[in-house]
Amino acid sequence: MGEGDADDVDARDAAARCAHALCPCPGGGERGLVRDDLAMGRALDVAATARRHAPPWPWVGCVLVRHGEIVGAGATGAYRAGPHAEVAALAAAGDAARGATAYVTLEPCDHHGNTPPCTEALLGAGVARVVVAIGDPDPLVAGKGFARLREAGVDVTDGVCAAEASEQLAPYLHHRRTGRPFVVAKIATSLDGGVAAADGSSRWITSAVARADSHGLRADSQAILVGSGTAVVDQPALTVRDAAPMPNRQPTRVLLDARGRVPATGPLFDSELAPTLVVTTEQAPAAARDAWLAAGAKVEVVAPAPAGGVDLDAVLALLGREGAVQVLVEGGGRVLGSVLEGGHAQRLVVYVAPLVLGARGKPGYVMPGADTIEAASRFNLLSVQQLGPDVRLDYEVA
């Protein structure tokens, strides 16, 4: 309990002053024992542990509380292999789930998919109350879970920690609402926005600390996208390394090559490292397409963009159908410029190193740009983080 005489305040005020998320304060019923927002905070922490193995399922957390104590907790298991969060929490609670309150970060499903409905699991376990952060926009759910629980007489509260859950599940929510992946554009630059010196050298602009951090972005993504220029010059592997925890599978490497410039050699076409998808157009010679296929890559032909290259709308629609909830765009400058100028990105992550390349340096963003300050693209700064000598800037793209 917090300081002061609890007899002079009601149970909810006492719980609000408690230093712990779950406080056995006096008062009747679960609502008098537990602050909903703090219990949901625990569920959000649990949900975070599923971030890298659940997609394209949502990464959900569930905490079961009875008489002011957590009696069970669970997160979404590996896609198509593990249970949903509610089922995992109920299994952990056993008989203690009866009469408990379930705190769930996303609306429970009420349909048969890879698993039975979570609503049926909650009802079968005798849960008395369900507190949910946000609804699920997936058309298979979309309010049906709430309706099923309420029809069965369960006390349902929603909207608790909605902002936090919406941010945590932003890629999933975007994917379900639009059918396209949540796009994170990432770039490492000098202080003056350059990505390579005049001779083309670019390794390494940022420090080992910043490069290790960027592998977390890869680990959170189901696809990593680059253009043909980057593939030819850098010959990247585009695999997740130095990330903890590691994802349960490597992201798909996506190469955009409209004209068949990239040879089917090097680490990008090593199928033992990770799968590779080449998105091209009819402009690519048949020999190039055959070589990519022979190397073990998947090849998709889409329409060319009006200004040349591969149509990004077609690419993102394709990746959305393939189940990519988040895509990390790593370059080069033309691809990054097209993604940003075309309004395809939802986030921009910039790693800035303490060096200046000057006028002869290679620019990081190749795009026509604005004629006036008023017409310039503007982004909303979300966070700033120092990583060794470098700085990471996270922006929301309007």
mmCIF file of C-alpha atoms in Angstrom:
data_model
loop_
_atom_site.group_PDB
_atom_site.id
_atom_site.type_symbol
_atom_site.label_atom_id
_atom_site.label_comp_id
_atom_site.label_asym_id
_atom_site.label_seq_id
_atom_site.Cartn_x
_atom_site.Cartn_y
_atom_site.Cartn_z
ATOM 1 C CA MET A 1 0.000 0.000 0.000
ATOM 2 C CA GLY A 2 1.019 3.584 -0.477
ATOM 3 C CA GLU A 3 1.656 5.887 2.483
ATOM 4 C CA GLY A 4 -1.320 7.191 4.413
ATOM 5 C CA ASP A 5 -4.370 5.757 6.089
ATOM 6 C CA ALA A 6 -6.201 3.449 3.651
ATOM 7 C CA ASP A 7 -9.360 3.712 5.781
ATOM 8 C CA ASP A 8 -9.751 7.315 4.671
ATOM 9 C CA VAL A 9 -9.814 6.562 0.937
ATOM 10 C CA ASP A 10 -11.802 4.222 -1.218
ATOM 11 C CA ALA A 11 -10.328 1.045 -2.682
ATOM 12 C CA ARG A 12 -9.690 2.462 -6.149
ATOM 13 C CA ASP A 13 -7.751 5.440 -4.834
ATOM 14 C CA ALA A 14 -5.715 3.148 -2.620
ATOM 15 C CA ALA A 15 -4.918 0.872 -5.551
ATOM 16 C CA ALA A 16 -3.898 3.894 -7.611
ATOM 17 C CA ARG A 17 -1.345 4.851 -4.962
ATOM 18 C CA CYS A 18 0.124 1.382 -4.685
ATOM 19 C CA ALA A 19 3.665 0.797 -5.900
ATOM 20 C CA HIS A 20 2.735 -2.543 -7.454
ATOM 21 C CA ALA A 21 0.592 -3.314 -10.475
ATOM 22 C CA LEU A 22 -1.569 -5.712 -8.501
ATOM 23 C CA CYS A 23 -2.461 -4.559 -5.034
ATOM 24 C CA PRO A 24 -4.642 -6.491 -2.533
ATOM 25 C CA CYS A 25 -6.334 -3.313 -1.364
ATOM 26 C CA PRO A 26 -9.660 -3.454 0.500
ATOM 27 C CA GLY A 27 -12.827 -3.310 -1.520
ATOM 28 C CA GLY A 28 -15.238 -5.633 -3.232
ATOM 29 C CA GLY A 29 -14.639 -7.442 -6.500
ATOM 30 C CA GLU A 30 -11.710 -7.543 -8.860
ATOM 31 C CA ARG A 31 -12.164 -3.886 -9.769
ATOM 32 C CA GLY A 32 -11.494 -2.919 -6.166
ATOM 33 C CA LEU A 33 -8.331 -4.988 -6.090
ATOM 34 C CA VAL A 34 -6.560 -4.128 -9.310
ATOM 35 C CA ARG A 35 -5.929 -1.057 -11.397
ATOM 36 C CA ASP A 36 -6.948 -2.041 -14.918
ATOM 37 C CA ASP A 37 -4.252 0.068 -16.582
ATOM 38 C CA LEU A 38 -1.437 -1.419 -14.530
ATOM 39 C CA ALA A 39 -2.616 -4.972 -15.110
ATOM 40 C CA MET A 40 -2.891 -4.209 -18.822
ATOM 41 C CA GLY A 41 0.641 -2.862 -18.654
ATOM 42 C CA ARG A 42 1.732 -6.302 -17.508
ATOM 43 C CA ALA A 43 -0.119 -7.831 -20.458
ATOM 44 C CA LEU A 44 1.656 -5.444 -22.851
ATOM 45 C CA ASP A 45 5.015 -6.503 -21.417
ATOM 46 C CA VAL A 46 4.090 -10.128 -22.007
ATOM 47 C CA ALA A 47 2.945 -9.326 -25.557
ATOM 48 C CA ALA A 48 6.336 -7.790 -26.393
ATOM 49 C CA THR A 49 7.985 -11.191 -25.967
ATOM 50 C CA ALA A 50 6.046 -12.493 -29.001
ATOM 51 C CA ARG A 51 7.024 -9.663 -31.368
ATOM 52 C CA ARG A 52 9.512 -11.650 -33.424
ATOM 53 C CA HIS A 53 7.877 -15.068 -33.636
ATOM 54 C CA ALA A 54 4.141 -14.397 -33.949
ATOM 55 C CA PRO A 55 3.750 -12.531 -37.304
ATOM 56 C CA PRO A 56 1.693 -12.563 -39.395
ATOM 57 C CA TRP A 57 -0.385 -13.300 -36.285
ATOM 58 C CA PRO A 58 -0.602 -10.317 -33.928
ATOM 59 C CA TRP A 59 1.736 -10.356 -30.931
ATOM 60 C CA VAL A 60 -0.735 -10.423 -28.041
ATOM 61 C CA GLY A 61 -0.362 -10.727 -24.292
ATOM 62 C CA CYS A 62 -2.891 -12.004 -21.760
ATOM 63 C CA VAL A 63 -2.754 -11.813 -17.969
ATOM 64 C CA LEU A 64 -5.295 -13.518 -15.697
ATOM 65 C CA VAL A 65 -5.923 -11.898 -12.314
ATOM 66 C CA ARG A 66 -7.879 -13.383 -9.418
ATOM 67 C CA HIS A 67 -8.140 -11.876 -5.939
ATOM 68 C CA GLY A 68 -5.477 -9.309 -6.810
ATOM 69 C CA GLU A 69 -2.876 -11.819 -7.964
ATOM 70 C CA ILE A 70 -1.704 -12.904 -11.385
ATOM 71 C CA VAL A 71 -2.652 -16.555 -11.732
ATOM 72 C CA GLY A 72 -1.672 -17.001 -15.362
ATOM 73 C CA ALA A 73 0.054 -15.188 -18.210
ATOM 74 C CA GLY A 74 0.751 -16.009 -21.829
ATOM 75 C CA ALA A 75 1.799 -14.549 -25.168
ATOM 76 C CA THR A 76 1.013 -15.548 -28.726
ATOM 77 C CA GLY A 77 3.035 -18.567 -29.791
ATOM 78 C CA ALA A 78 4.932 -19.091 -33.024
ATOM 79 C CA TYR A 79 2.821 -18.648 -36.141
ATOM 80 C CA ARG A 80 0.782 -21.774 -36.926
ATOM 81 C CA ALA A 81 2.584 -23.683 -34.180
ATOM 82 C CA GLY A 82 1.859 -22.084 -30.838
ATOM 83 C CA PRO A 83 -1.353 -21.155 -29.019
ATOM 84 C CA HIS A 84 -2.929 -17.736 -28.906
ATOM 85 C CA ALA A 85 -2.183 -15.621 -25.847
ATOM 86 C CA GLU A 86 -5.485 -16.309 -24.096
ATOM 87 C CA VAL A 87 -5.102 -20.065 -24.425
ATOM 88 C CA ALA A 88 -1.527 -19.936 -23.136
ATOM 89 C CA ALA A 89 -2.584 -17.866 -20.111
ATOM 90 C CA LEU A 90 -5.523 -20.166 -19.351
ATOM 91 C CA ALA A 91 -3.254 -23.207 -19.492
ATOM 92 C CA ALA A 92 -0.879 -21.539 -17.050
ATOM 93 C CA ALA A 93 -3.727 -20.643 -14.668
ATOM 94 C CA GLY A 94 -5.554 -23.964 -14.709
ATOM 95 C CA ASP A 95 -8.541 -24.036 -12.327
ATOM 96 C CA ALA A 96 -7.552 -20.613 -10.961
ATOM 97 C CA ALA A 97 -8.920 -19.035 -14.157
ATOM 98 C CA ARG A 98 -12.507 -19.549 -12.988
ATOM 99 C CA GLY A 99 -13.888 -16.223 -11.800
ATOM 100 C CA ALA A 100 -10.754 -14.350 -12.843
ATOM 101 C CA THR A 101 -10.363 -11.219 -14.946
ATOM 102 C CA ALA A 102 -8.533 -11.606 -18.242
ATOM 103 C CA TYR A 103 -6.483 -8.640 -19.449
ATOM 104 C CA VAL A 104 -5.860 -8.993 -23.185
ATOM 105 C CA THR A 105 -4.022 -6.531 -25.428
ATOM 106 C CA LEU A 106 -6.180 -7.297 -28.504
ATOM 107 C CA GLU A 107 -9.784 -8.377 -28.984
ATOM 108 C CA PRO A 108 -10.145 -12.174 -28.629
ATOM 109 C CA CYS A 109 -10.983 -13.987 -31.851
ATOM 110 C CA ASP A 110 -14.343 -15.730 -32.330
ATOM 111 C CA HIS A 111 -13.613 -17.836 -35.405
ATOM 112 C CA HIS A 112 -11.927 -21.112 -36.274
ATOM 113 C CA GLY A 113 -8.571 -20.619 -38.009
ATOM 114 C CA ASN A 114 -5.327 -22.341 -37.156
ATOM 115 C CA THR A 115 -6.725 -22.527 -33.629
ATOM 116 C CA PRO A 116 -10.236 -22.686 -32.100
ATOM 117 C CA PRO A 117 -11.890 -19.400 -31.022
ATOM 118 C CA CYS A 118 -10.288 -17.720 -28.021
ATOM 119 C CA THR A 119 -13.730 -16.549 -26.903
ATOM 120 C CA GLU A 120 -14.772 -20.174 -26.434
ATOM 121 C CA ALA A 121 -11.628 -20.870 -24.430
ATOM 122 C CA LEU A 122 -12.329 -17.917 -22.118
ATOM 123 C CA LEU A 123 -15.974 -18.919 -21.673
ATOM 124 C CA GLY A 124 -15.108 -22.553 -21.083
ATOM 125 C CA ALA A 125 -12.625 -21.595 -18.377
ATOM 126 C CA GLY A 126 -15.259 -19.554 -16.524
ATOM 127 C CA VAL A 127 -13.550 -16.178 -16.773
ATOM 128 C CA ALA A 128 -15.839 -13.571 -15.179
ATOM 129 C CA ARG A 129 -14.512 -10.379 -16.761
ATOM 130 C CA VAL A 130 -12.468 -9.506 -19.831
ATOM 131 C CA VAL A 131 -10.544 -6.240 -20.199
ATOM 132 C CA VAL A 132 -9.231 -5.498 -23.688
ATOM 133 C CA ALA A 133 -6.934 -2.745 -24.927
ATOM 134 C CA ILE A 134 -8.091 -2.436 -28.561
ATOM 135 C CA GLY A 135 -10.377 -4.086 -31.085
ATOM 136 C CA ASP A 136 -9.026 -6.199 -33.912
ATOM 137 C CA PRO A 137 -9.650 -4.704 -37.399
ATOM 138 C CA ASP A 138 -9.228 -8.102 -39.076
ATOM 139 C CA PRO A 139 -12.579 -8.725 -40.843
ATOM 140 C CA LEU A 140 -12.691 -12.200 -39.288
ATOM 141 C CA VAL A 141 -12.750 -10.591 -35.815
ATOM 142 C CA ALA A 142 -13.806 -6.905 -35.985
ATOM 143 C CA GLY A 143 -16.138 -6.752 -32.983
ATOM 144 C CA LYS A 144 -17.322 -10.351 -33.122
ATOM 145 C CA GLY A 145 -15.168 -11.299 -30.154
ATOM 146 C CA PHE A 146 -16.632 -8.535 -27.994
ATOM 147 C CA ALA A 147 -20.170 -9.458 -29.053
ATOM 148 C CA ARG A 148 -19.742 -13.168 -28.304
ATOM 149 C CA LEU A 149 -18.423 -12.539 -24.797
ATOM 150 C CA ARG A 150 -21.114 -10.006 -23.938
ATOM 151 C CA GLU A 151 -23.877 -12.262 -25.261
ATOM 152 C CA ALA A 152 -22.603 -14.947 -22.888
ATOM 153 C CA GLY A 153 -22.910 -12.562 -19.945
ATOM 154 C CA VAL A 154 -19.236 -11.736 -19.511
ATOM 155 C CA ASP A 155 -18.413 -8.243 -18.267
ATOM 156 C CA VAL A 156 -16.293 -6.708 -21.075
ATOM 157 C CA THR A 157 -14.314 -3.466 -20.812
ATOM 158 C CA ASP A 158 -12.349 -2.158 -23.775
ATOM 159 C CA GLY A 159 -10.085 0.799 -24.452
ATOM 160 C CA VAL A 160 -7.727 0.295 -21.493
ATOM 161 C CA CYS A 161 -4.186 1.363 -22.536
ATOM 162 C CA ALA A 162 -5.464 1.700 -26.105
ATOM 163 C CA ALA A 163 -2.721 4.130 -27.176
ATOM 164 C CA GLU A 164 0.059 1.887 -25.907
ATOM 165 C CA ALA A 165 -1.421 -1.217 -27.519
ATOM 166 C CA SER A 166 -2.009 0.613 -30.802
ATOM 167 C CA GLU A 167 1.642 1.654 -30.920
ATOM 168 C CA GLN A 168 2.864 -1.828 -30.029
ATOM 169 C CA LEU A 169 0.676 -3.423 -32.699
ATOM 170 C CA ALA A 170 1.003 -0.631 -35.292
ATOM 171 C CA PRO A 171 2.443 -2.882 -38.036
ATOM 172 C CA TYR A 172 -0.250 -5.529 -37.546
ATOM 173 C CA LEU A 173 -3.075 -2.976 -37.456
ATOM 174 C CA HIS A 174 -1.812 -1.287 -40.624
ATOM 175 C CA HIS A 175 -1.534 -4.612 -42.418
ATOM 176 C CA ARG A 176 -5.050 -5.696 -41.483
ATOM 177 C CA ARG A 177 -6.580 -2.347 -42.397
ATOM 178 C CA THR A 178 -4.817 -1.843 -45.722
ATOM 179 C CA GLY A 179 -3.675 -5.297 -46.850
ATOM 180 C CA ARG A 180 -0.157 -3.875 -47.117
ATOM 181 C CA PRO A 181 2.862 -4.120 -44.834
ATOM 182 C CA PHE A 182 3.916 -1.412 -42.438
ATOM 183 C CA VAL A 183 6.938 0.154 -44.154
ATOM 184 C CA VAL A 184 9.994 1.265 -42.189
ATOM 185 C CA ALA A 185 12.541 3.199 -44.252
ATOM 186 C CA LYS A 186 16.020 3.022 -42.732
ATOM 187 C CA ILE A 187 19.142 4.967 -43.631
ATOM 188 C CA ALA A 188 22.597 5.592 -42.149
ATOM 189 C CA THR A 189 24.049 8.988 -43.037
ATOM 190 C CA SER A 190 26.722 11.529 -42.271
ATOM 191 C CA LEU A 191 25.781 14.774 -40.538
ATOM 192 C CA ASP A 192 25.178 16.337 -43.953
ATOM 193 C CA GLY A 193 22.988 13.506 -45.247
ATOM 194 C CA GLY A 194 25.551 11.584 -47.270
ATOM 195 C CA VAL A 195 25.708 7.794 -47.489
ATOM 196 C CA ALA A 196 29.003 7.316 -49.322
ATOM 197 C CA ALA A 197 32.190 9.219 -50.107
ATOM 198 C CA ALA A 198 33.062 10.491 -53.566
ATOM 199 C CA ASP A 199 34.834 7.208 -54.403
ATOM 200 C CA GLY A 200 31.710 5.239 -53.437
ATOM 201 C CA SER A 201 33.103 3.871 -50.164
ATOM 202 C CA SER A 202 30.479 3.641 -47.429
ATOM 203 C CA ARG A 203 31.699 1.043 -44.930
ATOM 204 C CA TRP A 204 31.350 1.977 -42.275
ATOM 205 C CA ILE A 205 29.582 5.305 -41.827
ATOM 206 C CA THR A 206 28.113 4.332 -38.457
ATOM 207 C CA SER A 207 29.644 2.503 -35.521
ATOM 208 C CA ALA A 208 29.332 -1.156 -34.599
ATOM 209 C CA VAL A 209 26.848 -0.151 -31.883
ATOM 210 C CA ALA A 210 24.497 1.482 -34.395
ATOM 211 C CA ARG A 211 24.870 -1.386 -36.865
ATOM 212 C CA ALA A 212 23.987 -3.900 -34.164
ATOM 213 C CA ASP A 213 20.924 -1.835 -33.277
ATOM 214 C CA SER A 214 19.773 -1.862 -36.905
ATOM 215 C CA HIS A 215 19.628 -5.646 -36.786
ATOM 216 C CA GLY A 216 16.750 -5.238 -34.340
ATOM 217 C CA LEU A 217 14.831 -3.510 -37.136
ATOM 218 C CA ARG A 218 15.563 -6.466 -39.391
ATOM 219 C CA ALA A 219 14.475 -8.910 -36.700
ATOM 220 C CA ASP A 220 11.139 -7.110 -36.335
ATOM 221 C CA SER A 221 10.488 -7.315 -40.085
ATOM 222 C CA GLN A 222 9.284 -10.127 -42.292
ATOM 223 C CA ALA A 223 10.921 -8.690 -45.404
ATOM 224 C CA ILE A 224 13.979 -6.543 -46.138
ATOM 225 C CA LEU A 225 13.895 -4.600 -49.393
ATOM 226 C CA VAL A 226 16.707 -3.181 -51.525
ATOM 227 C CA GLY A 227 17.109 -1.889 -55.042
ATOM 228 C CA SER A 228 19.367 -3.240 -57.760
ATOM 229 C CA GLY A 229 22.029 -0.547 -57.295
ATOM 230 C CA THR A 230 22.596 -1.475 -53.664
ATOM 231 C CA ALA A 231 22.627 -5.168 -54.515
ATOM 232 C CA VAL A 232 25.296 -4.721 -57.194
ATOM 233 C CA VAL A 233 27.573 -2.380 -55.224
ATOM 234 C CA ASP A 234 27.270 -3.783 -51.679
ATOM 235 C CA GLN A 235 26.428 -7.443 -52.380
ATOM 236 C CA PRO A 236 24.582 -7.581 -49.034
ATOM 237 C CA ALA A 237 23.427 -10.713 -47.226
ATOM 238 C CA LEU A 238 20.441 -8.865 -45.663
ATOM 239 C CA THR A 239 20.160 -11.365 -42.820
ATOM 240 C CA VAL A 240 19.477 -10.820 -39.131
ATOM 241 C CA ARG A 241 22.564 -11.028 -36.960
ATOM 242 C CA ASP A 242 23.420 -9.673 -33.514
ATOM 243 C CA ALA A 243 19.760 -9.503 -32.459
ATOM 244 C CA ALA A 244 18.346 -10.753 -29.181
ATOM 245 C CA PRO A 245 15.983 -12.430 -29.357
ATOM 246 C CA MET A 246 16.427 -13.709 -32.883
ATOM 247 C CA PRO A 247 13.298 -14.167 -35.016
ATOM 248 C CA ASN A 248 12.105 -17.735 -35.495
ATOM 249 C CA ARG A 249 12.887 -17.390 -39.199
ATOM 250 C CA GLN A 250 14.980 -15.057 -41.327
ATOM 251 C CA PRO A 251 13.103 -12.278 -43.192
ATOM 252 C CA THR A 252 12.643 -12.633 -46.919
ATOM 253 C CA ARG A 253 15.222 -10.620 -48.897
ATOM 254 C CA VAL A 254 13.322 -8.612 -51.523
ATOM 255 C CA LEU A 255 15.273 -7.358 -54.530
ATOM 256 C CA LEU A 256 13.730 -4.782 -56.862
ATOM 257 C CA ASP A 257 15.335 -5.173 -60.283
ATOM 258 C CA ALA A 258 13.239 -3.935 -63.173
ATOM 259 C CA ARG A 259 15.766 -4.604 -65.927
ATOM 260 C CA GLY A 260 17.683 -7.691 -64.757
ATOM 261 C CA ARG A 261 20.871 -5.931 -63.657
ATOM 262 C CA VAL A 262 21.754 -8.117 -60.672
ATOM 263 C CA PRO A 263 23.559 -11.406 -61.318
ATOM 264 C CA ALA A 264 22.265 -14.463 -59.468
ATOM 265 C CA THR A 265 25.415 -14.794 -57.370
ATOM 266 C CA GLY A 266 26.672 -13.765 -53.971
ATOM 267 C CA PRO A 267 25.116 -13.958 -50.499
ATOM 268 C CA LEU A 268 21.799 -12.456 -51.609
ATOM 269 C CA PHE A 269 21.160 -15.623 -53.596
ATOM 270 C CA ASP A 270 22.405 -18.052 -50.951
ATOM 271 C CA SER A 271 19.156 -19.836 -50.100
ATOM 272 C CA GLU A 272 20.726 -21.391 -47.000
ATOM 273 C CA LEU A 273 20.945 -17.930 -45.433
ATOM 274 C CA ALA A 274 17.367 -16.789 -46.097
ATOM 275 C CA PRO A 275 14.742 -16.843 -48.856
ATOM 276 C CA THR A 276 15.002 -14.324 -51.682
ATOM 277 C CA LEU A 277 12.235 -12.757 -53.728
ATOM 278 C CA VAL A 278 13.076 -10.831 -56.908
ATOM 279 C CA VAL A 279 10.396 -8.433 -58.103
ATOM 280 C CA THR A 280 10.963 -7.416 -61.685
ATOM 281 C CA THR A 281 9.177 -6.336 -64.860
ATOM 282 C CA GLU A 282 8.843 -7.600 -68.395
ATOM 283 C CA GLN A 283 11.859 -5.424 -69.211
ATOM 284 C CA ALA A 284 14.145 -7.966 -67.538
ATOM 285 C CA PRO A 285 15.617 -10.487 -70.009
ATOM 286 C CA ALA A 286 14.310 -14.039 -69.749
ATOM 287 C CA ALA A 287 17.881 -15.210 -69.138
ATOM 288 C CA ALA A 288 18.107 -13.082 -65.991
ATOM 289 C CA ARG A 289 14.810 -14.415 -64.682
ATOM 290 C CA ASP A 290 15.858 -17.991 -65.402
ATOM 291 C CA ALA A 291 19.150 -17.450 -63.565
ATOM 292 C CA TRP A 292 17.374 -16.076 -60.488
ATOM 293 C CA LEU A 293 15.028 -19.068 -60.451
ATOM 294 C CA ALA A 294 17.904 -21.510 -60.913
ATOM 295 C CA ALA A 295 19.634 -19.919 -57.906
ATOM 296 C CA GLY A 296 16.606 -20.729 -55.763
ATOM 297 C CA ALA A 297 14.952 -17.310 -55.679
ATOM 298 C CA LYS A 298 11.271 -16.694 -56.192
ATOM 299 C CA VAL A 299 10.557 -14.307 -59.067
ATOM 300 C CA GLU A 300 7.476 -12.102 -59.473
ATOM 301 C CA VAL A 301 6.796 -9.897 -62.496
ATOM 302 C CA VAL A 302 4.819 -6.696 -61.905
ATOM 303 C CA ALA A 303 4.052 -3.565 -63.895
ATOM 304 C CA PRO A 304 6.786 -0.948 -64.236
ATOM 305 C CA ALA A 305 6.414 2.395 -62.491
ATOM 306 C CA PRO A 306 5.494 5.356 -64.729
ATOM 307 C CA ALA A 307 8.864 6.980 -64.030
ATOM 308 C CA GLY A 308 10.764 3.712 -64.445
ATOM 309 C CA GLY A 309 11.711 0.942 -62.072
ATOM 310 C CA VAL A 310 9.296 -1.373 -60.319
ATOM 311 C CA ASP A 311 5.850 -0.141 -59.282
ATOM 312 C CA LEU A 312 5.986 0.115 -55.491
ATOM 313 C CA ASP A 313 2.231 -0.119 -55.060
ATOM 314 C CA ALA A 314 2.308 -3.497 -56.782
ATOM 315 C CA VAL A 315 5.291 -4.593 -54.678
ATOM 316 C CA LEU A 316 3.651 -3.709 -51.359
ATOM 317 C CA ALA A 317 0.361 -5.310 -52.338
ATOM 318 C CA LEU A 318 2.285 -8.475 -53.239
ATOM 319 C CA LEU A 319 4.195 -8.512 -49.942
ATOM 320 C CA GLY A 320 0.979 -7.915 -48.006
ATOM 321 C CA ARG A 321 -0.575 -10.991 -49.623
ATOM 322 C CA GLU A 322 2.568 -12.950 -48.783
ATOM 323 C CA GLY A 323 1.999 -12.204 -45.086
ATOM 324 C CA ALA A 324 4.690 -9.566 -44.531
ATOM 325 C CA VAL A 325 3.383 -7.408 -41.688
ATOM 326 C CA GLN A 326 6.446 -5.147 -41.635
ATOM 327 C CA VAL A 327 8.933 -4.394 -44.416
ATOM 328 C CA LEU A 328 12.286 -2.736 -43.821
ATOM 329 C CA VAL A 329 13.541 -0.663 -46.763
ATOM 330 C CA GLU A 330 17.341 -0.434 -46.668
ATOM 331 C CA GLY A 331 18.095 1.379 -49.917
ATOM 332 C CA GLY A 332 19.565 2.571 -52.054
ATOM 333 C CA GLY A 333 18.914 6.252 -52.470
ATOM 334 C CA ARG A 334 16.495 5.947 -55.377
ATOM 335 C CA VAL A 335 14.380 3.334 -53.642
ATOM 336 C CA LEU A 336 14.345 5.336 -50.396
ATOM 337 C CA GLY A 337 13.454 8.473 -52.308
ATOM 338 C CA SER A 338 10.627 6.720 -54.144
ATOM 339 C CA VAL A 339 9.281 5.188 -50.945
ATOM 340 C CA LEU A 340 9.253 8.511 -49.102
ATOM 341 C CA GLU A 341 8.084 10.720 -51.943
ATOM 342 C CA GLY A 342 5.383 8.236 -52.905
ATOM 343 C CA GLY A 343 3.992 8.165 -49.359
ATOM 344 C CA HIS A 344 4.660 4.448 -48.939
ATOM 345 C CA ALA A 345 6.520 4.596 -45.602
ATOM 346 C CA GLN A 346 4.996 4.785 -42.140
ATOM 347 C CA ARG A 347 8.289 5.210 -40.263
ATOM 348 C CA LEU A 348 11.699 6.663 -41.071
ATOM 349 C CA VAL A 349 14.689 5.578 -38.972
ATOM 350 C CA VAL A 350 17.869 7.603 -39.479
ATOM 351 C CA TYR A 351 21.240 6.655 -38.004
ATOM 352 C CA VAL A 352 23.429 9.768 -38.042
ATOM 353 C CA ALA A 353 27.213 9.459 -37.726
ATOM 354 C CA PRO A 354 29.488 12.314 -36.525
ATOM 355 C CA LEU A 355 31.226 12.939 -39.841
ATOM 356 C CA VAL A 356 30.793 15.239 -42.849
ATOM 357 C CA LEU A 357 31.196 14.015 -46.431
ATOM 358 C CA GLY A 358 30.760 17.370 -48.128
ATOM 359 C CA ALA A 359 29.501 18.274 -51.579
ATOM 360 C CA ARG A 360 31.193 15.305 -53.260
ATOM 361 C CA GLY A 361 29.470 12.786 -51.009
ATOM 362 C CA LYS A 362 26.696 10.570 -52.324
ATOM 363 C CA PRO A 363 23.228 11.751 -51.161
ATOM 364 C CA GLY A 364 21.089 9.349 -49.172
ATOM 365 C CA TYR A 365 17.782 10.401 -50.697
ATOM 366 C CA VAL A 366 17.535 10.524 -54.485
ATOM 367 C CA MET A 367 14.281 12.344 -55.209
ATOM 368 C CA PRO A 368 13.198 15.524 -56.989
ATOM 369 C CA GLY A 369 12.336 17.229 -53.726
ATOM 370 C CA ALA A 370 10.423 20.432 -53.082
ATOM 371 C CA ASP A 371 10.794 23.814 -54.769
ATOM 372 C CA THR A 372 9.953 25.715 -51.581
ATOM 373 C CA ILE A 373 10.324 25.263 -47.845
ATOM 374 C CA GLU A 374 6.542 25.187 -47.524
ATOM 375 C CA ALA A 375 6.344 22.216 -49.909
ATOM 376 C CA ALA A 376 9.107 20.209 -48.201
ATOM 377 C CA SER A 377 8.261 16.824 -46.692
ATOM 378 C CA ARG A 378 8.021 17.008 -42.917
ATOM 379 C CA PHE A 379 8.092 14.208 -40.372
ATOM 380 C CA ASN A 380 7.028 13.877 -36.747
ATOM 381 C CA LEU A 381 9.951 13.067 -34.442
ATOM 382 C CA LEU A 382 9.094 10.142 -32.163
ATOM 383 C CA SER A 383 12.357 9.437 -30.353
ATOM 384 C CA VAL A 384 16.081 10.192 -30.141
ATOM 385 C CA GLN A 385 18.630 7.645 -28.928
ATOM 386 C CA GLN A 386 22.412 7.859 -28.621
ATOM 387 C CA LEU A 387 24.217 4.730 -29.820
ATOM 388 C CA GLY A 388 27.921 5.073 -29.088
ATOM 389 C CA PRO A 389 29.114 8.027 -31.181
ATOM 390 C CA ASP A 390 25.996 7.944 -33.369
ATOM 391 C CA VAL A 391 22.386 9.056 -32.967
ATOM 392 C CA ARG A 392 19.222 7.190 -33.950
ATOM 393 C CA LEU A 393 16.236 9.337 -34.940
ATOM 394 C CA ASP A 394 12.798 7.749 -35.322
ATOM 395 C CA TYR A 395 10.168 9.640 -37.282
ATOM 396 C CA GLU A 396 6.522 9.063 -38.035
ATOM 397 C CA VAL A 397 5.760 9.681 -41.691
ATOM 398 C CA ALA A 398 2.508 11.543 -42.166
#
